[in-house]
PDB file of C-alpha atoms in Angstrom:
ATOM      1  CA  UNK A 156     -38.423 -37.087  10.347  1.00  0.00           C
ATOM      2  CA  UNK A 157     -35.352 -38.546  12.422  1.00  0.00           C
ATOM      3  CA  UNK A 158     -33.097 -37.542   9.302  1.00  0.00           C
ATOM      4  CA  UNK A 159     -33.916 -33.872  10.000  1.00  0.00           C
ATOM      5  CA  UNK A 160     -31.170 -33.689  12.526  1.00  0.00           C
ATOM      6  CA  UNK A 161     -28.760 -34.804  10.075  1.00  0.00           C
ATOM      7  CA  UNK A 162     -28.127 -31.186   9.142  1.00  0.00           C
ATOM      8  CA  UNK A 163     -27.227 -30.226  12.461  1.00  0.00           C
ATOM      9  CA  UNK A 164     -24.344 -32.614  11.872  1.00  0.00           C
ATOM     10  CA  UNK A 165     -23.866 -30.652   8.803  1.00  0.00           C
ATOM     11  CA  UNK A 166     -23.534 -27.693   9.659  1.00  0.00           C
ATOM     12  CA  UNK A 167     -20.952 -29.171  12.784  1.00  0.00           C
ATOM     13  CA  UNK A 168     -19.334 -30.708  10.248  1.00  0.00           C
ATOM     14  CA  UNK A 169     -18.058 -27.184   8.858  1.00  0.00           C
ATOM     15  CA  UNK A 170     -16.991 -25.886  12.248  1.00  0.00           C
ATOM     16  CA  UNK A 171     -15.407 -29.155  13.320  1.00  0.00           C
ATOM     17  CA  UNK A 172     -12.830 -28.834   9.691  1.00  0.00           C
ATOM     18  CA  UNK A 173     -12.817 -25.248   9.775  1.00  0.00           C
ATOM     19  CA  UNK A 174     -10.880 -25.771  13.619  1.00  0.00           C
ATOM     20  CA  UNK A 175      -8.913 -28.230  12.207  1.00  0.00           C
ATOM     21  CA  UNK A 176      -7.582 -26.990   9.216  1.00  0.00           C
ATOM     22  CA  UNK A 177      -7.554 -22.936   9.721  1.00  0.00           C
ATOM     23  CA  UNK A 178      -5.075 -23.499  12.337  1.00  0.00           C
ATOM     24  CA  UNK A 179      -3.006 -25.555  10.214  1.00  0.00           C
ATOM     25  CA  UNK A 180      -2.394 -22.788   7.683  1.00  0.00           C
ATOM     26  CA  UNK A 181      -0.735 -20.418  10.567  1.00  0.00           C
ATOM     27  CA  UNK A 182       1.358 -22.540  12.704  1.00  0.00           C
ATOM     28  CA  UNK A 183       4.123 -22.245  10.531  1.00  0.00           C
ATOM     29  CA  UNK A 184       4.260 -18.759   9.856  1.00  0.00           C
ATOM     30  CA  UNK A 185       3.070 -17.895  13.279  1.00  0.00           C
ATOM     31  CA  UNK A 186       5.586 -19.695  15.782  1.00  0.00           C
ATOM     32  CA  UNK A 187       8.641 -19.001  12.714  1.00  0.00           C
ATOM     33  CA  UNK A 188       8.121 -15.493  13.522  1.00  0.00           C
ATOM     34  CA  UNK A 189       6.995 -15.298  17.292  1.00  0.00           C
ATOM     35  CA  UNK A 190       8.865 -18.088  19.046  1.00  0.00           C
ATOM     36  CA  UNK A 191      11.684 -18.659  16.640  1.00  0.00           C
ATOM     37  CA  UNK A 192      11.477 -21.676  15.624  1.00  0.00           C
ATOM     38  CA  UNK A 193      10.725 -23.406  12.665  1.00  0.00           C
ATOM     39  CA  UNK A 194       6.577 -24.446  12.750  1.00  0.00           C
ATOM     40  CA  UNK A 195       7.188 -26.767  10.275  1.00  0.00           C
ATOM     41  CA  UNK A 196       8.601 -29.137  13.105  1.00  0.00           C
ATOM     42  CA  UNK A 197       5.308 -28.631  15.513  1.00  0.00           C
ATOM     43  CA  UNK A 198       3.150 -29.239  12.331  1.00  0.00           C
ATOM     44  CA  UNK A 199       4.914 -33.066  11.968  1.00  0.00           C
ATOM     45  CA  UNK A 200       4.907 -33.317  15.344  1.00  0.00           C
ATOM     46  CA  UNK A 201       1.140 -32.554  15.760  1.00  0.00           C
ATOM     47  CA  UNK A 202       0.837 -35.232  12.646  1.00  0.00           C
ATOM     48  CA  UNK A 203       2.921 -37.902  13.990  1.00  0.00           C
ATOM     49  CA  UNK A 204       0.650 -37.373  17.791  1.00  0.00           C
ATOM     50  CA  UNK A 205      -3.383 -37.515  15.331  1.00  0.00           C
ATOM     51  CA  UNK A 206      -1.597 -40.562  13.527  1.00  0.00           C
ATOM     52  CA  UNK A 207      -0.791 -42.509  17.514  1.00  0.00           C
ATOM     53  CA  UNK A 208      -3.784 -40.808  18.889  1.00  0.00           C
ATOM     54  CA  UNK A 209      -6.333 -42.159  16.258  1.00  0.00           C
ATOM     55  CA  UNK A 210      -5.288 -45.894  17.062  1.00  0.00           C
ATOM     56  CA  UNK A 211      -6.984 -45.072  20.823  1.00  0.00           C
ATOM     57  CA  UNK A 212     -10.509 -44.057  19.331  1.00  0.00           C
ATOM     58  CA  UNK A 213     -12.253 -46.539  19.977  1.00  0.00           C
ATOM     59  CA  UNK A 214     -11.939 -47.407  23.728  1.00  0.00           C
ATOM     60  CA  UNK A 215     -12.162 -44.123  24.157  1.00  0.00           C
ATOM     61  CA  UNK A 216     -15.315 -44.600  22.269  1.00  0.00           C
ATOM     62  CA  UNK A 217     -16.680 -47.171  24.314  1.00  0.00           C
ATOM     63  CA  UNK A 218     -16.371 -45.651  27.723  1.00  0.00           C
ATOM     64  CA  UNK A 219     -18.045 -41.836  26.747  1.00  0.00           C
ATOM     65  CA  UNK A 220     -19.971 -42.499  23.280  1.00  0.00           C
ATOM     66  CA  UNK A 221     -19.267 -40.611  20.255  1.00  0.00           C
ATOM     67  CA  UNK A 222     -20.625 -37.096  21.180  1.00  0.00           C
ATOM     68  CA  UNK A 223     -18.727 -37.573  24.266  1.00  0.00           C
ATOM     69  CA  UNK A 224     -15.635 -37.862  22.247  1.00  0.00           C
ATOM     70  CA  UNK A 225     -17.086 -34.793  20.474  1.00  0.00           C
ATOM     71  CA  UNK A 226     -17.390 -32.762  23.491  1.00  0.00           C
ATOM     72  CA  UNK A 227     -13.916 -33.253  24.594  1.00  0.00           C
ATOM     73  CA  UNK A 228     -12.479 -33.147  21.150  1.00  0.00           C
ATOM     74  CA  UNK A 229     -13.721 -29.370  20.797  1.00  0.00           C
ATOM     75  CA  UNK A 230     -13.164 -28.081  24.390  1.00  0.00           C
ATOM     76  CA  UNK A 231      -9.402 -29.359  23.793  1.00  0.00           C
ATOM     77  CA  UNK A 232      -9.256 -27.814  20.240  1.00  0.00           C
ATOM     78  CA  UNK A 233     -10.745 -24.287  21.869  1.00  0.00           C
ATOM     79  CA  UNK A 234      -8.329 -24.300  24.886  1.00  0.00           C
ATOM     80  CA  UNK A 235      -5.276 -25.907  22.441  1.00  0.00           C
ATOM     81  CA  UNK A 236      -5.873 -22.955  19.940  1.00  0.00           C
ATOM     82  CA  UNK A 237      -6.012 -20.080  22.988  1.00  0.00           C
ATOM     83  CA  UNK A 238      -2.652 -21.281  23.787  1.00  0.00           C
ATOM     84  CA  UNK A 239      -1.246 -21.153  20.845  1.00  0.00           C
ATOM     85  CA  UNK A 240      -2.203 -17.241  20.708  1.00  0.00           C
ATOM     86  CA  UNK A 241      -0.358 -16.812  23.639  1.00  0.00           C
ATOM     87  CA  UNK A 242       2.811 -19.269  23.114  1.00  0.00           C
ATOM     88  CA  UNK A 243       6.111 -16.782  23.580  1.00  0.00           C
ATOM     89  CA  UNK A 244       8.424 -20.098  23.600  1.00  0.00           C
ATOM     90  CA  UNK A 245       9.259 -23.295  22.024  1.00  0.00           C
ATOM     91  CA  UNK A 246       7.674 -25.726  25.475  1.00  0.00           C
ATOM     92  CA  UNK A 247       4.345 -23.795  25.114  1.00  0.00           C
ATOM     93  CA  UNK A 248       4.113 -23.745  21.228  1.00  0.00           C
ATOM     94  CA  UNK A 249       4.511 -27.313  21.757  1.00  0.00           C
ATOM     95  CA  UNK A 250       2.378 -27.992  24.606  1.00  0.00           C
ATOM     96  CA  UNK A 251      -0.432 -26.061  23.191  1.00  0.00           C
ATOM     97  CA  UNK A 252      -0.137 -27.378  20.146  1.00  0.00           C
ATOM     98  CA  UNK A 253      -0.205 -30.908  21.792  1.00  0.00           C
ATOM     99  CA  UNK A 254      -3.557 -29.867  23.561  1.00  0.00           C
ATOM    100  CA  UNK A 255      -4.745 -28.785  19.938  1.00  0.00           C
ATOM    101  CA  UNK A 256      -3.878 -31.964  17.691  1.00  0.00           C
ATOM    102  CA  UNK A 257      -5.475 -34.219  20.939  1.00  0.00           C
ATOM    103  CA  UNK A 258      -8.414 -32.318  20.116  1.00  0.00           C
ATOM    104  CA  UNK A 259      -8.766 -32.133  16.838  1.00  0.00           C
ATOM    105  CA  UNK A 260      -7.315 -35.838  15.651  1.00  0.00           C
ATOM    106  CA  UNK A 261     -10.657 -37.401  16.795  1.00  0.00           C
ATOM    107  CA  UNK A 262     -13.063 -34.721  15.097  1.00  0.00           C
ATOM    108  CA  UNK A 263     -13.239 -35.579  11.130  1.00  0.00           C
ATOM    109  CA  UNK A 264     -13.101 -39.792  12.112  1.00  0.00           C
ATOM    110  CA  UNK A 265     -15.867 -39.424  14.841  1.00  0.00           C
ATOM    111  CA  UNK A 266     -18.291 -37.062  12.969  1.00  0.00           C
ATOM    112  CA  UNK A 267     -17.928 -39.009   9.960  1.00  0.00           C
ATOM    113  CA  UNK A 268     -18.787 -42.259  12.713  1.00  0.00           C
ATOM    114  CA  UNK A 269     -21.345 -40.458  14.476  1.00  0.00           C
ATOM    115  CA  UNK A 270     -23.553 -39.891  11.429  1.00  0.00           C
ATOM    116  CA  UNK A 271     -23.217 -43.367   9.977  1.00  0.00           C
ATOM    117  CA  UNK A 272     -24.452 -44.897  13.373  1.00  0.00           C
ATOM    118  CA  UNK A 273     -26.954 -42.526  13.754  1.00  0.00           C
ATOM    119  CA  UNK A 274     -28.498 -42.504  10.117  1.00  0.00           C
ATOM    120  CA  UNK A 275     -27.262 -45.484   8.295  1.00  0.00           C
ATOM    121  CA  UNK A 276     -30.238 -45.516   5.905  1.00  0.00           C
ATOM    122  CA  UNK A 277     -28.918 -42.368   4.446  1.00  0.00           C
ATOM    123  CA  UNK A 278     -25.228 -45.133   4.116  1.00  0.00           C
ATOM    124  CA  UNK A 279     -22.766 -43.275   1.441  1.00  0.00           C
ATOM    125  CA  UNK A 280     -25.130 -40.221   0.184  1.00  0.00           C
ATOM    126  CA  UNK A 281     -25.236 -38.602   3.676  1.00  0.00           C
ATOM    127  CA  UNK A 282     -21.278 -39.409   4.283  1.00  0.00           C
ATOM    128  CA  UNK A 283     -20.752 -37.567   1.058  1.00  0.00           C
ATOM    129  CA  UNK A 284     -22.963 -35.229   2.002  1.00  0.00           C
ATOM    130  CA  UNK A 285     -20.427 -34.713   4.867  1.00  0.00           C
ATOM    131  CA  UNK A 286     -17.703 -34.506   2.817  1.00  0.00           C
ATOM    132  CA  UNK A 287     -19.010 -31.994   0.597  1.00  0.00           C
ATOM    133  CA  UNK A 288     -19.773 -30.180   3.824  1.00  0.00           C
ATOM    134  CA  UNK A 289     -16.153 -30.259   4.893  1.00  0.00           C
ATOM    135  CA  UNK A 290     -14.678 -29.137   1.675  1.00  0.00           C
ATOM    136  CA  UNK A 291     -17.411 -25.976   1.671  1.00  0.00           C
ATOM    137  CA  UNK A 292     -15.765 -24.954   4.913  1.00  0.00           C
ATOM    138  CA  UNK A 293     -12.510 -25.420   3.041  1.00  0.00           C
ATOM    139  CA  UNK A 294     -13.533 -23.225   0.328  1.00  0.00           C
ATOM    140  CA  UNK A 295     -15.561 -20.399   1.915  1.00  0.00           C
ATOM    141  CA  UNK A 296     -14.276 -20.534   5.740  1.00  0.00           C
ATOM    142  CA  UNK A 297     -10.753 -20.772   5.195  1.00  0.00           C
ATOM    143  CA  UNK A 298     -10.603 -17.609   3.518  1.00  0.00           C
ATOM    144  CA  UNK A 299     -12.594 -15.388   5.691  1.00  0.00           C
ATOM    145  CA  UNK A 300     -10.040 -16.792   8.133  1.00  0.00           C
ATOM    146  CA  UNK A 301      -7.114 -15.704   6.295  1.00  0.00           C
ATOM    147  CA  UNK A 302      -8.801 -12.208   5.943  1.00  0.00           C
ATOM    148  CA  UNK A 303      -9.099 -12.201   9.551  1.00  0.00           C
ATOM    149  CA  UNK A 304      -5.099 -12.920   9.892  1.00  0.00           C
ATOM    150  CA  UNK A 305      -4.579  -9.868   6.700  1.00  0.00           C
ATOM    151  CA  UNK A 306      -6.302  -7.407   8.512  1.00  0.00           C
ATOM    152  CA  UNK A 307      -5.186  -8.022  11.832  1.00  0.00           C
ATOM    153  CA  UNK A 308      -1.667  -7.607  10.554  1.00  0.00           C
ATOM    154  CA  UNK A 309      -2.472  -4.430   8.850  1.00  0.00           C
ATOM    155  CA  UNK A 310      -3.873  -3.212  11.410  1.00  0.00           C
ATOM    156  CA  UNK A 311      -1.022  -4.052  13.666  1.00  0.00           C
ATOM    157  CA  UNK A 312       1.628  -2.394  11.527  1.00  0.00           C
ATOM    158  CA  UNK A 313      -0.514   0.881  10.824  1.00  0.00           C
ATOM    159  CA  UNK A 314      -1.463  -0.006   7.160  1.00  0.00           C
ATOM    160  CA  UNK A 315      -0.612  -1.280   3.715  1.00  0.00           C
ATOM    161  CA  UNK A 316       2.072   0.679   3.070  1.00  0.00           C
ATOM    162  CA  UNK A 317       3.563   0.421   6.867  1.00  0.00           C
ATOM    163  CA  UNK A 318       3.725  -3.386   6.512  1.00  0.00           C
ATOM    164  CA  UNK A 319       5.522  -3.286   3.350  1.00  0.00           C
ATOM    165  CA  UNK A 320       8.331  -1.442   5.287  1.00  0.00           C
ATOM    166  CA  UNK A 321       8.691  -3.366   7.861  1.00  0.00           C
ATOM    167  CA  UNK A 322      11.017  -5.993   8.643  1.00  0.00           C
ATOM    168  CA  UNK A 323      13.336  -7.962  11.160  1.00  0.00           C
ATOM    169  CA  UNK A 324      11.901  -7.805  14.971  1.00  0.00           C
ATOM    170  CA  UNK A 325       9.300  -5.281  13.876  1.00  0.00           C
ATOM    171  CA  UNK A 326       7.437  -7.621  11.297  1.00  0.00           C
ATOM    172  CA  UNK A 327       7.844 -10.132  13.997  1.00  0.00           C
ATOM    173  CA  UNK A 328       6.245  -8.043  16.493  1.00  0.00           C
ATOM    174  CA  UNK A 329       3.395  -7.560  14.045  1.00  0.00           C
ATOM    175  CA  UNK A 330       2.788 -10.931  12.918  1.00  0.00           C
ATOM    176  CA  UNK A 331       2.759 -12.366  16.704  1.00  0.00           C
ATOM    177  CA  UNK A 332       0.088  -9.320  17.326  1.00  0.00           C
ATOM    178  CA  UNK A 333      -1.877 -10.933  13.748  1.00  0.00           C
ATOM    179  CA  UNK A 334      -1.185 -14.219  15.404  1.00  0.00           C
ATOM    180  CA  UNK A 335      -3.158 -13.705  18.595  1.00  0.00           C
ATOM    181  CA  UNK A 336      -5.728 -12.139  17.089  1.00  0.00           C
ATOM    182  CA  UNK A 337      -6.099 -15.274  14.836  1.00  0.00           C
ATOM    183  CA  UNK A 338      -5.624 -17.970  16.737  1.00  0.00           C
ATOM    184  CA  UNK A 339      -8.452 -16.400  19.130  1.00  0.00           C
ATOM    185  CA  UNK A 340     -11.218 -15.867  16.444  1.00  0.00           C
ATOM    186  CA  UNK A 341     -10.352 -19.477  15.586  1.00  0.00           C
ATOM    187  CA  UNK A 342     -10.515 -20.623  19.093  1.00  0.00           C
ATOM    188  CA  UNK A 343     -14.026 -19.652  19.226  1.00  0.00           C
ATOM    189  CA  UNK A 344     -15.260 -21.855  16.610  1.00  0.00           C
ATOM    190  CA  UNK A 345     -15.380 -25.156  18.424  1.00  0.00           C
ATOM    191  CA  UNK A 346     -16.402 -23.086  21.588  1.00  0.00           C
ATOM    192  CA  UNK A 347     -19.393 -22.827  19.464  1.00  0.00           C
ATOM    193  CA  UNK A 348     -19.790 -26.505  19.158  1.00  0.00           C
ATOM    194  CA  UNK A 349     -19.946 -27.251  22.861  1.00  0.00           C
ATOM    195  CA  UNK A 350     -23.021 -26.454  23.384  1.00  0.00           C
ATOM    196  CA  UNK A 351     -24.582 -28.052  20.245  1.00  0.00           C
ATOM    197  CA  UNK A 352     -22.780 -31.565  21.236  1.00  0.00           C
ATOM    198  CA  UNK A 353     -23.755 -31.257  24.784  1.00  0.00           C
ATOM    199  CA  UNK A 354     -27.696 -30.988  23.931  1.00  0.00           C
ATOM    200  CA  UNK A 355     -27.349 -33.702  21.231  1.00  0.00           C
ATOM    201  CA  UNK A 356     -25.953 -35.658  24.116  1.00  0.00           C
ATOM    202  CA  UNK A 357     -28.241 -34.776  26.487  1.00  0.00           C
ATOM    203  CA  UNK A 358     -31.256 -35.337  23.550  1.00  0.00           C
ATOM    204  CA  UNK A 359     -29.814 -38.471  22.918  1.00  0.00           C
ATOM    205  CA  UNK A 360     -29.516 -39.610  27.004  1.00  0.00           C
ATOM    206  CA  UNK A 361     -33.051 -38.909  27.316  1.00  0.00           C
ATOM    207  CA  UNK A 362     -34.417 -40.827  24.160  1.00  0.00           C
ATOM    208  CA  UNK A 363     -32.342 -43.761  25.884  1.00  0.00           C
ATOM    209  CA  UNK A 364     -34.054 -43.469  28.799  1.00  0.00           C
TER     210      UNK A 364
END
């Protein structure tokens, strides 16, 4: 009975990847084209900061709990991915992308943690399960993401054949408009997680107690 919650952690699972990696995709493209700078640099950056920030996990750990972790994780990723819809300069792209990778560095690690302490009879079959989980979000979320980002720029510039003929600040103009749009429907996915990871916590304080 206890391992029916496991697919709540499941279905997380897909949201906490889909915040993660969606982003990912855009940063480049996005800040290239509406702060004018090369996103390449903010994507290293943001993997240098998960690489430094990952080797703090566990006191972290030990002082709020996992879901804790959780919480914050996805309230940073949500407020990190609003910034970057609004970033018009280099200091902001960077500083919301710093908010961003804070978030999202600890979500893959401490889901993957959380279910193994919470339902270690289910050991490497429910990790995989996990896994598998994370690469459906790849597969099917990920793409009615980039949708999201085609239409919004089509929309933007008027239509198919309006984009096609646009270029220099005017395609930039159009993919910062795409950009917002984006990084907003993004930014609501781990908005959605709050509340789930705030009632497991809650669930989880009471059965303690």
């Amino acid at each position: 009975v206890k391992s029916r919650g496991f697919f709540v952690w499941v279905v997380c699972m897909m949201g906490t990847v889909a915040a993660e990696l969606a982003p990912g995709q855009w940063v480049d493209l996005t800040l290239s084209n509406v702060v004018g700078m090369p996103g390449i640099w903010v994507l290293i950056y943001v993997s240098a900061l998960m690489f430094v920030m990952r080797h703090f996990a566990g006191p972290i750990v030990e002082r709020i709990s996992t879901v804790g972790l959780l919480i914050f994780s996805v309230v940073s990723a949500a407020v990190g991915l609003y910034g970057l819809s609004l970033a018009n300069s280099p200091i902001l792209a960077f500083l919301a992308a710093t908010i961003w990778g804070v978030g999202v560095c600890y979500l893959y690690p401490t889901m993957l943690g959380s279910v193994a302490d919470r339902y270690p009879s289910g050991g490497a079959f429910f990790l995989g399960i996990m896994g598998f989980a994370g690469g459906m979000a790849t597969q099917f979320l990920l793409p009615i993401m980039g949708q999201v980002f085609d239409e919004a720029k089509l929309d933007a510039a008027g239509g198919v054949e309006a984009f096609k003929n646009l270029s220099g600040p005017e395609l930039a103009e159009v993919i910062r408009a795409a950009s917002v749009e984006s990084f907003q429907f993004v930014a609501f996915i781990p908005v959605l997680l709050v509340p789930i990871f705030i009632l497991i916590w809650l669930f989880e304080r009471r059965q303690a107690h």
